[in-house]
Amino acid sequence: MIYGPLIVGLVALGITFLLKPSYIAVTSIMTPQQQQGAAAAVMAQLGALAGMAGMGAGPKSPAELYIGLLKSRTIADRMIDRFSMMKLPKVKTREDAREVLAKVTGMSAVGMA
């Protein structure tokens, strides 16, 4: 009676060691449009350092901010759920649905910002 669950548990443990882990972590930092006081000086210095390092200093206009939000994985997933895009033909995974969303909206890489 105890051997059945124990064997199944050991087989499951063995399978987990054989599978390759896969995950993606994406972070987007969007600076505020208007800054005040000491925080403004710190952010300006950080922006200058990012510029010297070859990185973008963040969105330059409100339109870029909105596009950055639309490219975020959270917003893309909510749009996929709202418009039931998982039910579309040839859409098997969320990544497929994000690619369809990118094509429909004209964005180049949804969720990869």
CSV table of N, CA, C and O in Angstrom, one decimal, residues 25-75:
chain,number,residue,atom,x,y,z
A,25,ALA,N,13.0,35.7,-17.8
A,25,ALA,CA,12.7,36.9,-16.9
A,25,ALA,C,13.0,38.1,-17.7
A,25,ALA,O,14.1,38.3,-18.3
A,26,VAL,N,12.0,39.0,-17.8
A,26,VAL,CA,12.1,40.3,-18.5
A,26,VAL,C,11.8,41.4,-17.6
A,26,VAL,O,10.7,41.3,-16.9
A,27,THR,N,12.6,42.4,-17.6
A,27,THR,CA,12.3,43.6,-16.8
A,27,THR,C,12.4,44.9,-17.6
A,27,THR,O,13.3,45.0,-18.4
A,28,SER,N,11.4,45.7,-17.4
A,28,SER,CA,11.4,47.0,-18.1
A,28,SER,C,11.3,48.1,-17.1
A,28,SER,O,10.5,48.1,-16.2
A,29,ILE,N,12.2,49.1,-17.2
A,29,ILE,CA,12.2,50.2,-16.2
A,29,ILE,C,11.8,51.4,-17.0
A,29,ILE,O,12.4,51.8,-18.0
A,30,MET,N,10.7,52.0,-16.6
A,30,MET,CA,10.1,53.2,-17.3
A,30,MET,C,10.2,54.4,-16.3
A,30,MET,O,9.6,54.4,-15.3
A,31,THR,N,11.0,55.4,-16.7
A,31,THR,CA,11.2,56.5,-15.8
A,31,THR,C,10.0,57.4,-15.9
A,31,THR,O,9.3,57.5,-17.0
A,32,PRO,N,9.7,58.1,-14.8
A,32,PRO,CA,8.6,59.1,-14.9
A,32,PRO,C,8.8,60.3,-15.8
A,32,PRO,O,10.0,60.6,-16.0
A,33,GLN,N,7.8,60.9,-16.3
A,33,GLN,CA,7.9,62.0,-17.3
A,33,GLN,C,8.4,63.3,-16.6
A,33,GLN,O,9.2,64.0,-17.1
A,34,GLN,N,7.8,63.5,-15.4
A,34,GLN,CA,8.2,64.8,-14.7
A,34,GLN,C,8.8,64.4,-13.3
A,34,GLN,O,8.2,63.6,-12.6
A,35,GLN,N,9.9,65.0,-13.0
A,35,GLN,CA,10.5,64.7,-11.7
A,35,GLN,C,10.7,66.0,-11.0
A,35,GLN,O,10.9,67.1,-11.6
A,36,GLN,N,10.7,65.9,-9.7
A,36,GLN,CA,10.9,67.1,-8.9
A,36,GLN,C,11.9,66.9,-7.8
A,36,GLN,O,12.1,65.8,-7.3
A,37,GLY,N,12.6,68.0,-7.4
A,37,GLY,CA,13.4,68.0,-6.2
A,37,GLY,C,14.7,67.2,-6.4
A,37,GLY,O,15.3,67.1,-7.5
A,38,ALA,N,15.2,66.6,-5.3
A,38,ALA,CA,16.4,65.9,-5.3
A,38,ALA,C,16.3,64.6,-6.2
A,38,ALA,O,17.3,64.2,-6.8
A,39,ALA,N,15.1,64.1,-6.2
A,39,ALA,CA,15.0,62.9,-7.1
A,39,ALA,C,15.3,63.2,-8.5
A,39,ALA,O,15.8,62.4,-9.3
A,40,ALA,N,14.9,64.4,-9.0
A,40,ALA,CA,15.2,64.8,-10.4
A,40,ALA,C,16.7,64.8,-10.6
A,40,ALA,O,17.1,64.3,-11.7
A,41,ALA,N,17.5,65.3,-9.7
A,41,ALA,CA,18.9,65.3,-9.9
A,41,ALA,C,19.5,63.9,-10.0
A,41,ALA,O,20.3,63.6,-10.8
A,42,VAL,N,19.0,63.1,-9.1
A,42,VAL,CA,19.5,61.7,-9.1
A,42,VAL,C,19.2,61.0,-10.4
A,42,VAL,O,20.0,60.3,-11.0
A,43,MET,N,17.9,61.1,-10.8
A,43,MET,CA,17.4,60.5,-12.1
A,43,MET,C,18.2,61.0,-13.3
A,43,MET,O,18.5,60.3,-14.2
A,44,ALA,N,18.5,62.3,-13.3
A,44,ALA,CA,19.2,62.9,-14.4
A,44,ALA,C,20.6,62.4,-14.4
A,44,ALA,O,21.1,62.1,-15.5
A,45,GLN,N,21.3,62.2,-13.3
A,45,GLN,CA,22.6,61.6,-13.3
A,45,GLN,C,22.5,60.1,-13.7
A,45,GLN,O,23.4,59.7,-14.5
A,46,LEU,N,21.5,59.4,-13.3
A,46,LEU,CA,21.4,58.0,-13.7
A,46,LEU,C,21.2,57.9,-15.2
A,46,LEU,O,21.7,57.1,-15.9
A,47,GLY,N,20.4,58.9,-15.7
A,47,GLY,CA,20.1,58.9,-17.2
A,47,GLY,C,21.4,59.2,-18.0
A,47,GLY,O,21.6,58.6,-19.0
A,48,ALA,N,22.2,60.1,-17.4
A,48,ALA,CA,23.4,60.4,-18.1
A,48,ALA,C,24.4,59.2,-18.1
A,48,ALA,O,25.0,58.9,-19.1
A,49,LEU,N,24.4,58.5,-17.0
A,49,LEU,CA,25.3,57.3,-16.9
A,49,LEU,C,24.8,56.3,-17.9
A,49,LEU,O,25.6,55.6,-18.5
A,50,ALA,N,23.4,56.1,-18.0
A,50,ALA,CA,22.9,55.1,-18.9
A,50,ALA,C,23.2,55.5,-20.4
A,50,ALA,O,23.5,54.7,-21.2
A,51,GLY,N,23.2,56.8,-20.6
A,51,GLY,CA,23.5,57.3,-22.0
A,51,GLY,C,25.0,57.0,-22.3
A,51,GLY,O,25.3,56.6,-23.5
A,52,MET,N,25.9,57.2,-21.4
A,52,MET,CA,27.3,56.9,-21.6
A,52,MET,C,27.5,55.4,-21.8
A,52,MET,O,28.4,55.0,-22.5
A,53,ALA,N,26.7,54.6,-21.1
A,53,ALA,CA,26.9,53.1,-21.2
A,53,ALA,C,26.3,52.6,-22.5
A,53,ALA,O,26.4,51.4,-22.8
A,54,GLY,N,25.6,53.4,-23.3
A,54,GLY,CA,25.0,52.9,-24.5
A,54,GLY,C,23.6,52.5,-24.3
A,54,GLY,O,23.0,51.9,-25.2
A,55,MET,N,23.0,52.6,-23.1
A,55,MET,CA,21.6,52.2,-22.9
A,55,MET,C,20.7,53.3,-23.2
A,55,MET,O,21.0,54.5,-23.1
A,56,GLY,N,19.4,53.0,-23.5
A,56,GLY,CA,18.4,54.0,-23.6
A,56,GLY,C,18.1,54.6,-22.3
A,56,GLY,O,18.1,54.0,-21.3
A,57,ALA,N,17.7,55.9,-22.3
A,57,ALA,CA,17.4,56.6,-21.1
A,57,ALA,C,15.9,56.5,-20.7
A,57,ALA,O,15.5,57.2,-19.9
A,58,GLY,N,15.2,55.7,-21.4
A,58,GLY,CA,13.8,55.6,-21.1
A,58,GLY,C,12.9,56.2,-22.2
A,58,GLY,O,13.4,56.8,-23.2
A,59,PRO,N,11.6,56.2,-22.0
A,59,PRO,CA,10.7,56.8,-23.0
A,59,PRO,C,10.9,58.3,-23.1
A,59,PRO,O,11.0,59.0,-22.1
A,60,LYS,N,10.9,58.8,-24.3
A,60,LYS,CA,11.1,60.3,-24.5
A,60,LYS,C,9.7,61.0,-24.6
A,60,LYS,O,9.7,62.2,-24.4
A,61,SER,N,8.7,60.3,-25.0
A,61,SER,CA,7.4,60.9,-25.1
A,61,SER,C,6.3,60.0,-24.5
A,61,SER,O,6.6,58.8,-24.2
A,62,PRO,N,5.1,60.6,-24.2
A,62,PRO,CA,4.0,59.7,-23.7
A,62,PRO,C,3.7,58.6,-24.6
A,62,PRO,O,3.4,57.5,-24.2
A,63,ALA,N,3.8,58.8,-25.9
A,63,ALA,CA,3.5,57.7,-26.9
A,63,ALA,C,4.5,56.5,-26.7
A,63,ALA,O,4.0,55.4,-26.7
A,64,GLU,N,5.7,56.8,-26.5
A,64,GLU,CA,6.7,55.7,-26.3
A,64,GLU,C,6.4,55.0,-25.0
A,64,GLU,O,6.6,53.8,-24.9
A,65,LEU,N,5.9,55.7,-23.9
A,65,LEU,CA,5.6,55.1,-22.7
A,65,LEU,C,4.4,54.1,-22.9
A,65,LEU,O,4.4,53.0,-22.4
A,66,TYR,N,3.4,54.6,-23.6
A,66,TYR,CA,2.2,53.7,-23.9
A,66,TYR,C,2.6,52.5,-24.7
A,66,TYR,O,2.1,51.4,-24.5
A,67,ILE,N,3.5,52.6,-25.7
A,67,ILE,CA,3.9,51.5,-26.5
A,67,ILE,C,4.7,50.5,-25.6
A,67,ILE,O,4.6,49.3,-25.7
A,68,GLY,N,5.5,51.1,-24.7
A,68,GLY,CA,6.3,50.2,-23.8
A,68,GLY,C,5.3,49.4,-22.9
A,68,GLY,O,5.6,48.2,-22.6
A,69,LEU,N,4.3,50.1,-22.4
A,69,LEU,CA,3.3,49.4,-21.6
A,69,LEU,C,2.6,48.3,-22.4
A,69,LEU,O,2.3,47.2,-21.9
A,70,LEU,N,2.2,48.6,-23.7
A,70,LEU,CA,1.6,47.6,-24.5
A,70,LEU,C,2.5,46.4,-24.8
A,70,LEU,O,2.0,45.3,-25.0
A,71,LYS,N,3.8,46.6,-24.9
A,71,LYS,CA,4.7,45.5,-25.1
A,71,LYS,C,5.0,44.7,-23.9
A,71,LYS,O,5.5,43.6,-24.0
A,72,SER,N,4.5,45.1,-22.7
A,72,SER,CA,4.8,44.4,-21.5
A,72,SER,C,4.0,43.1,-21.5
A,72,SER,O,2.9,43.0,-22.1
A,73,ARG,N,4.5,42.1,-20.9
A,73,ARG,CA,3.9,40.7,-20.9
A,73,ARG,C,2.6,40.7,-20.2
A,73,ARG,O,1.7,40.1,-20.6
A,74,THR,N,2.5,41.5,-19.1
A,74,THR,CA,1.2,41.5,-18.3
A,74,THR,C,0.1,42.1,-19.2
A,74,THR,O,-1.0,41.5,-19.2
A,75,ILE,N,0.3,43.2,-19.8
A,75,ILE,CA,-0.7,43.8,-20.6
A,75,ILE,C,-1.1,42.9,-21.8
A,75,ILE,O,-2.2,42.7,-22.2
